[in-house]
Coordinates of C-alpha atoms in Angstrom, one line a residue:
M1 CA -9.2 3.6 -21.5
T2 CA -6.5 2.6 -19.0
A3 CA -4.4 5.6 -18.2
I4 CA -0.6 5.1 -18.3
S5 CA 2.1 6.7 -16.3
V6 CA 5.9 6.3 -16.6
L7 CA 8.6 5.2 -14.2
D8 CA 12.2 6.1 -15.2
L9 CA 15.3 4.8 -13.4
V10 CA 17.4 6.9 -15.9
P11 CA 19.4 3.8 -17.1
V12 CA 22.9 4.3 -18.3
R13 CA 24.0 2.3 -21.3
S14 CA 27.6 1.2 -22.0
D15 CA 27.7 3.7 -24.8
Q16 CA 26.5 6.6 -22.7
T17 CA 27.8 9.2 -20.2
T18 CA 25.7 10.4 -17.4
A19 CA 24.9 13.5 -19.5
D20 CA 23.8 11.3 -22.4
A21 CA 21.5 9.2 -20.1
L22 CA 19.9 12.4 -18.7
A23 CA 19.3 13.8 -22.2
A24 CA 17.7 10.5 -23.3
S25 CA 15.4 10.5 -20.2
L26 CA 14.3 14.1 -20.8
A27 CA 13.5 13.2 -24.4
L28 CA 11.4 10.2 -23.1
A29 CA 9.7 12.6 -20.7
R30 CA 8.7 14.8 -23.6
V31 CA 7.2 11.8 -25.3
A32 CA 5.2 10.9 -22.2
D33 CA 4.0 14.5 -22.1
E34 CA 3.0 14.3 -25.8
I35 CA 1.1 11.1 -25.6
G36 CA -0.9 12.3 -22.6
A37 CA 0.7 10.1 -19.9
R38 CA -0.7 11.0 -16.4
R39 CA 2.6 11.0 -14.5
Y40 CA 6.3 10.7 -15.0
W41 CA 8.2 9.5 -11.9
V42 CA 11.9 9.0 -11.3
A43 CA 13.5 6.7 -8.8
E44 CA 16.2 6.8 -6.2
H45 CA 19.2 4.5 -6.5
H46 CA 22.7 5.0 -5.2
N47 CA 26.2 3.9 -6.3
M48 CA 25.0 1.9 -9.3
P49 CA 27.0 2.3 -12.5
G50 CA 23.9 1.5 -14.6
V51 CA 21.5 3.9 -13.0
A52 CA 21.7 7.7 -12.9
A53 CA 18.6 8.4 -10.8
T54 CA 20.4 9.3 -7.6
N55 CA 18.5 12.4 -6.6
P56 CA 14.7 12.5 -7.3
P57 CA 14.0 16.2 -6.5
V58 CA 16.8 17.3 -8.9
L59 CA 15.6 15.0 -11.6
M60 CA 12.0 16.1 -11.0
A61 CA 13.0 19.8 -11.6
L62 CA 14.7 18.9 -14.9
V63 CA 11.7 16.8 -16.0
A64 CA 9.1 19.4 -15.0
A65 CA 11.1 22.1 -16.9
A66 CA 11.2 19.9 -20.0
T67 CA 7.4 19.2 -20.0
S68 CA 4.2 21.1 -19.8
R69 CA 1.3 18.8 -18.7
V70 CA 2.4 15.5 -17.2
R71 CA 2.6 15.3 -13.4
V72 CA 6.1 14.8 -12.2
G73 CA 7.1 12.8 -9.2
S74 CA 9.3 10.4 -7.3
G75 CA 9.0 6.7 -7.5
G76 CA 10.2 7.1 -4.9
V77 CA 12.2 9.1 -2.4
M78 CA 13.6 6.6 0.0
L79 CA 12.6 8.4 3.2
P80 CA 15.0 6.5 5.6
N81 CA 17.8 8.2 3.8
H82 CA 16.5 11.7 4.4
S83 CA 15.1 14.2 6.9
P84 CA 11.4 14.6 6.3
L85 CA 11.9 18.4 6.5
V86 CA 14.5 18.4 3.8
V87 CA 12.2 16.4 1.5
A88 CA 9.3 18.6 2.3
E89 CA 11.3 21.7 1.4
Q90 CA 12.5 20.3 -1.9
V91 CA 9.0 19.2 -3.1
A92 CA 7.3 22.3 -1.7
L93 CA 9.6 24.5 -3.9
L94 CA 8.8 22.3 -6.9
E95 CA 5.1 22.6 -6.2
A96 CA 5.5 26.4 -6.0
A97 CA 7.3 26.4 -9.4
Y98 CA 5.0 23.9 -11.1
P99 CA 1.6 24.1 -9.2
G100 CA -0.6 21.1 -9.5
R101 CA 2.0 18.9 -11.2
I102 CA 4.1 17.5 -8.4
D103 CA 3.8 14.1 -6.8
V104 CA 6.0 12.7 -4.0
G105 CA 6.1 8.9 -3.8
I106 CA 7.7 7.7 -0.6
G107 CA 9.4 4.3 0.0
R108 CA 11.2 2.7 2.9
A109 CA 13.8 0.6 1.1
P110 CA 17.4 1.9 1.2
G111 CA 17.9 2.1 -2.6
A112 CA 21.6 1.5 -1.9
D113 CA 24.2 -1.1 -0.7
P114 CA 24.8 -1.1 3.1
V115 CA 27.9 1.0 3.0
T116 CA 26.3 3.7 0.8
G117 CA 23.2 3.6 2.9
H118 CA 25.3 4.1 6.1
L119 CA 27.0 7.1 4.5
L120 CA 23.7 8.6 3.3
R121 CA 22.5 8.5 6.9
R122 CA 25.8 10.1 8.1
G123 CA 26.7 7.0 10.1
A124 CA 23.5 6.9 12.1
T125 CA 22.8 3.5 13.7
G126 CA 20.0 1.4 12.3
D127 CA 18.4 1.6 8.8
G128 CA 15.8 4.3 9.5
V129 CA 12.9 1.8 8.9
D130 CA 11.8 1.8 12.6
T131 CA 10.9 5.5 12.3
F132 CA 9.3 5.3 8.9
D133 CA 5.7 5.5 10.1
A134 CA 6.4 8.7 12.1
D135 CA 8.5 10.2 9.3
V136 CA 5.6 9.7 6.8
A137 CA 3.3 11.4 9.2
A138 CA 5.8 14.3 9.6
L139 CA 6.2 14.7 5.9
A140 CA 2.5 14.6 5.3
G141 CA 2.1 17.5 7.7
L142 CA 5.1 19.5 6.4
V143 CA 4.1 19.5 2.8
R144 CA 0.8 21.2 3.6
P145 CA 0.7 25.0 3.0
E146 CA -0.1 25.5 6.7
G147 CA 2.8 23.3 7.8
V148 CA 3.0 22.0 11.4
D149 CA 3.3 23.3 14.9
V150 CA 6.1 21.7 16.8
R151 CA 6.1 21.6 20.6
V152 CA 9.4 22.8 22.1
G153 CA 9.2 22.7 25.8
S154 CA 6.2 24.7 26.8
S155 CA 6.1 26.7 23.5
T156 CA 4.8 26.0 20.1
Y157 CA 7.2 26.5 17.1
P158 CA 5.6 26.9 13.6
L159 CA 7.4 25.0 10.9
R160 CA 6.7 25.6 7.2
A161 CA 8.4 23.8 4.3
T162 CA 8.2 27.1 2.3
P163 CA 6.5 30.4 3.0
R164 CA 3.3 31.5 1.4
A165 CA 2.5 28.2 -0.3
V166 CA -0.9 27.9 -1.9
S167 CA -0.9 24.3 -2.9
A168 CA 0.7 21.0 -1.8
P169 CA 2.3 18.2 -3.8
Q170 CA 0.4 14.9 -3.7
L171 CA 1.9 12.3 -1.3
W172 CA 1.9 8.6 -2.4
L173 CA 3.1 5.6 -0.5
L174 CA 5.1 3.0 -2.4
G175 CA 5.6 -0.6 -1.3
S176 CA 5.6 -4.3 -2.1
S177 CA 4.4 -5.8 1.2
S178 CA 1.5 -6.0 3.6
Y179 CA 3.2 -3.4 5.8
S180 CA 3.2 -0.7 3.2
A181 CA -0.4 -1.6 2.2
Q182 CA -1.7 -1.3 5.8
L183 CA 0.3 1.9 6.4
A184 CA -1.1 3.6 3.3
G185 CA -4.6 2.5 4.3
R186 CA -4.3 3.7 7.9
R187 CA -2.9 7.0 6.8
G188 CA -5.5 7.5 4.1
L189 CA -2.8 7.8 1.4
P190 CA -2.9 6.7 -2.2
Y191 CA -0.9 3.5 -2.7
V192 CA 1.5 2.3 -5.4
F193 CA 2.3 -1.4 -5.5
A194 CA 5.7 -2.4 -7.0
H195 CA 4.4 -5.1 -9.2
H196 CA 7.4 -4.6 -11.5
F197 CA 9.9 -6.1 -9.1
A198 CA 7.6 -8.1 -6.7
G199 CA 5.6 -9.8 -9.4
R200 CA 3.6 -11.6 -6.7
G201 CA 1.2 -10.5 -4.0
T202 CA -0.2 -7.6 -5.9
D203 CA -3.8 -8.6 -5.6
E204 CA -3.4 -9.4 -1.9
A205 CA -1.6 -6.2 -1.0
V206 CA -4.1 -4.0 -2.8
A207 CA -7.0 -5.8 -1.2
L208 CA -5.5 -5.3 2.2
Y209 CA -5.0 -1.6 1.4
R210 CA -8.6 -1.2 0.6
E211 CA -9.8 -3.2 3.7
T212 CA -7.7 -1.0 6.0
F213 CA -8.3 2.3 4.3
V214 CA -9.4 5.2 6.5
P215 CA -10.6 8.3 4.6
S216 CA -8.5 11.4 5.0
E217 CA -8.9 15.0 4.2
A218 CA -6.7 14.6 1.1
L219 CA -8.2 11.3 0.0
P220 CA -11.8 10.3 0.6
E221 CA -11.6 6.9 -1.2
P222 CA -8.8 4.4 -1.9
R223 CA -6.6 5.1 -4.9
T224 CA -4.0 2.7 -6.3
I225 CA -1.4 2.4 -9.1
A226 CA 0.3 -0.9 -10.1
V227 CA 3.8 -0.6 -11.7
A228 CA 4.8 -3.0 -14.5
N229 CA 8.0 -3.6 -16.5
V230 CA 7.0 -3.2 -20.1
A231 CA 8.7 -3.8 -23.5
V232 CA 6.7 -3.2 -26.7
A233 CA 7.8 -3.4 -30.3
A234 CA 6.1 -4.1 -33.6
T235 CA 6.5 -7.9 -33.0
S236 CA 6.8 -10.0 -29.9
D237 CA 10.2 -11.4 -31.0
E238 CA 11.6 -7.9 -31.4
A239 CA 10.2 -6.8 -28.0
H240 CA 11.9 -9.8 -26.3
R241 CA 15.2 -9.0 -28.1
L242 CA 15.1 -5.3 -27.0
A243 CA 14.3 -6.3 -23.4
L244 CA 17.4 -8.6 -23.2
P245 CA 19.8 -6.0 -21.8
H246 CA 17.5 -5.1 -18.9
V247 CA 16.8 -8.8 -18.2
R248 CA 20.5 -9.5 -18.0
S249 CA 21.1 -6.4 -15.8
M250 CA 18.5 -7.6 -13.3
W251 CA 19.8 -11.1 -13.2
R252 CA 23.3 -9.8 -12.4
L253 CA 22.0 -7.6 -9.7
R254 CA 20.0 -10.4 -8.1
A255 CA 23.0 -12.8 -8.5
G256 CA 25.1 -10.4 -6.4
T257 CA 27.6 -9.6 -9.2
T258 CA 28.9 -6.1 -9.7
P259 CA 26.4 -4.0 -11.6
E260 CA 27.6 -2.5 -14.8
P261 CA 26.2 0.0 -17.4
Q262 CA 23.5 -1.6 -19.4
E263 CA 24.7 -3.6 -22.5
L264 CA 23.7 -2.8 -26.0
V265 CA 21.4 -5.4 -27.5
E266 CA 24.0 -6.9 -29.8
D267 CA 26.5 -7.3 -26.9
A268 CA 23.8 -9.0 -24.8
E269 CA 23.1 -11.4 -27.6
A270 CA 26.8 -12.2 -28.1
T271 CA 27.5 -13.2 -24.5
P272 CA 24.9 -15.7 -23.2
L273 CA 24.4 -16.0 -19.5
P274 CA 25.2 -19.4 -17.8
P275 CA 22.6 -22.1 -18.2
E276 CA 21.7 -22.0 -14.5
A277 CA 20.3 -18.5 -15.1
D278 CA 17.4 -19.7 -17.2
A279 CA 15.1 -20.7 -14.3
G280 CA 15.8 -17.5 -12.4
L281 CA 15.2 -15.4 -15.5
A282 CA 11.9 -17.1 -16.1
A283 CA 10.7 -16.5 -12.6
M284 CA 12.0 -12.9 -12.6
T285 CA 10.3 -11.9 -15.8
S286 CA 7.0 -13.8 -15.4
A287 CA 5.2 -10.6 -14.4
W288 CA 6.7 -8.5 -17.1
V289 CA 4.7 -7.4 -20.1
V290 CA 6.7 -8.0 -23.2
G291 CA 5.2 -8.3 -26.7
D292 CA 3.5 -6.6 -29.6
P293 CA 1.2 -3.6 -29.0
A294 CA -2.1 -5.5 -29.0
S295 CA -1.0 -8.3 -26.6
A296 CA 0.8 -5.8 -24.3
A297 CA -2.3 -3.6 -24.1
A298 CA -4.5 -6.6 -23.3
E299 CA -2.2 -7.7 -20.5
L300 CA -2.1 -4.2 -18.9
R301 CA -5.9 -3.9 -19.2
E302 CA -6.3 -7.3 -17.4
L303 CA -3.9 -6.2 -14.7
A304 CA -5.7 -2.9 -14.2
Q305 CA -9.1 -4.6 -14.0
R306 CA -7.8 -7.3 -11.6
V307 CA -6.2 -4.7 -9.3
G308 CA -9.1 -2.3 -9.6
T309 CA -7.2 0.8 -10.9
D310 CA -7.7 3.0 -13.8
E311 CA -3.9 3.7 -14.0
I312 CA -0.9 1.6 -14.7
M313 CA 2.6 2.9 -14.3
V314 CA 5.0 1.4 -16.9
Q315 CA 8.8 1.1 -16.7
P316 CA 10.0 0.8 -20.3
V317 CA 12.6 -2.0 -20.0
V318 CA 14.0 -1.9 -23.5
G319 CA 17.6 -1.3 -24.5
A320 CA 19.3 0.2 -27.5
T321 CA 21.0 -1.3 -30.6
R322 CA 24.4 -0.4 -31.9
G323 CA 24.4 2.9 -33.7
T324 CA 21.7 4.5 -31.5
P325 CA 22.6 8.1 -30.7
P326 CA 24.0 8.1 -27.1
D327 CA 21.7 10.9 -26.1
A328 CA 18.5 9.1 -27.2
S329 CA 16.5 6.0 -26.3
P330 CA 14.3 5.4 -29.4
A331 CA 13.2 1.9 -28.3
R332 CA 11.9 3.3 -25.0
E333 CA 10.1 6.1 -26.8
Q334 CA 8.6 3.5 -29.2
T335 CA 7.3 1.4 -26.3
L336 CA 5.4 4.4 -24.9
R337 CA 4.0 5.5 -28.3
L338 CA 2.9 2.0 -29.4
L339 CA 1.4 1.3 -26.0
A340 CA -0.5 4.6 -25.9
D341 CA -2.0 3.9 -29.4
A342 CA -3.0 0.4 -28.5
L343 CA -4.6 1.4 -25.2
A344 CA -6.5 4.2 -26.9

């Protein structure tokens, strides 16, 4: 059986408040827990009207409190926006509260527009990417129960993310390029490839990761996850219909237009995109898995076999129809349930 995990951007629909979107995501997390999903990760995006996932550690605390078994993590914390010590303190506290259930996925993209990114870094020059390698190393040391010893002049200063820790969250590196693959391999970290938005280069990046992997104390052998955008319904036609709002949101984002809350399905159907969008949409969605349960399960099994992983992380990219309770996302829940049954 191919294990599934879940990535949640906490989408905000046109009929929802932020509170509604959070309630819908917590309900989805409970479904993931119920079906035996291995992980439930939340993302980091800033200043986007259609996405409420701005602060992964806060969301992780909410999800962990609402579930009992699933591992909870970030997919990911965008490390250039934060001090490694602050991230370490946040996830160390979560690990203390929910031992053995906390993952921390780290990325180097800004997750924000240039102005917002500049403000997140408090006006610091540069984008933080040039220190990413060193920051990952610092975070890896800080999340360990023993912490790190910092040299200050001729003295050694002990630095611990939290006192009396007995376990550490699991650190993952996220990426969609050869840089991230090689860094994960060199650091002996598990690696997550963003197949859901890259769509290409998955096989090459994972192969490079395996070639460059150096065993570490935390990870003796390479370990990978591939992430896929997934929409599943009783029929393929219904799955494509439910995916339409997310497809249109992604097209607008890549076209550089102002992002808006996600449309309801009927509103998306009523206002076609311009004809020139067709080619772009076809290319953008070519790696998505959209269909009935059997065909979707077969595609995900093929992806897992090709990449060489026993785990696929799915982002349910389905919208809601008119009349759906604002604090619920039944189509996203249905995608997880149907997929779990088909993969079993």
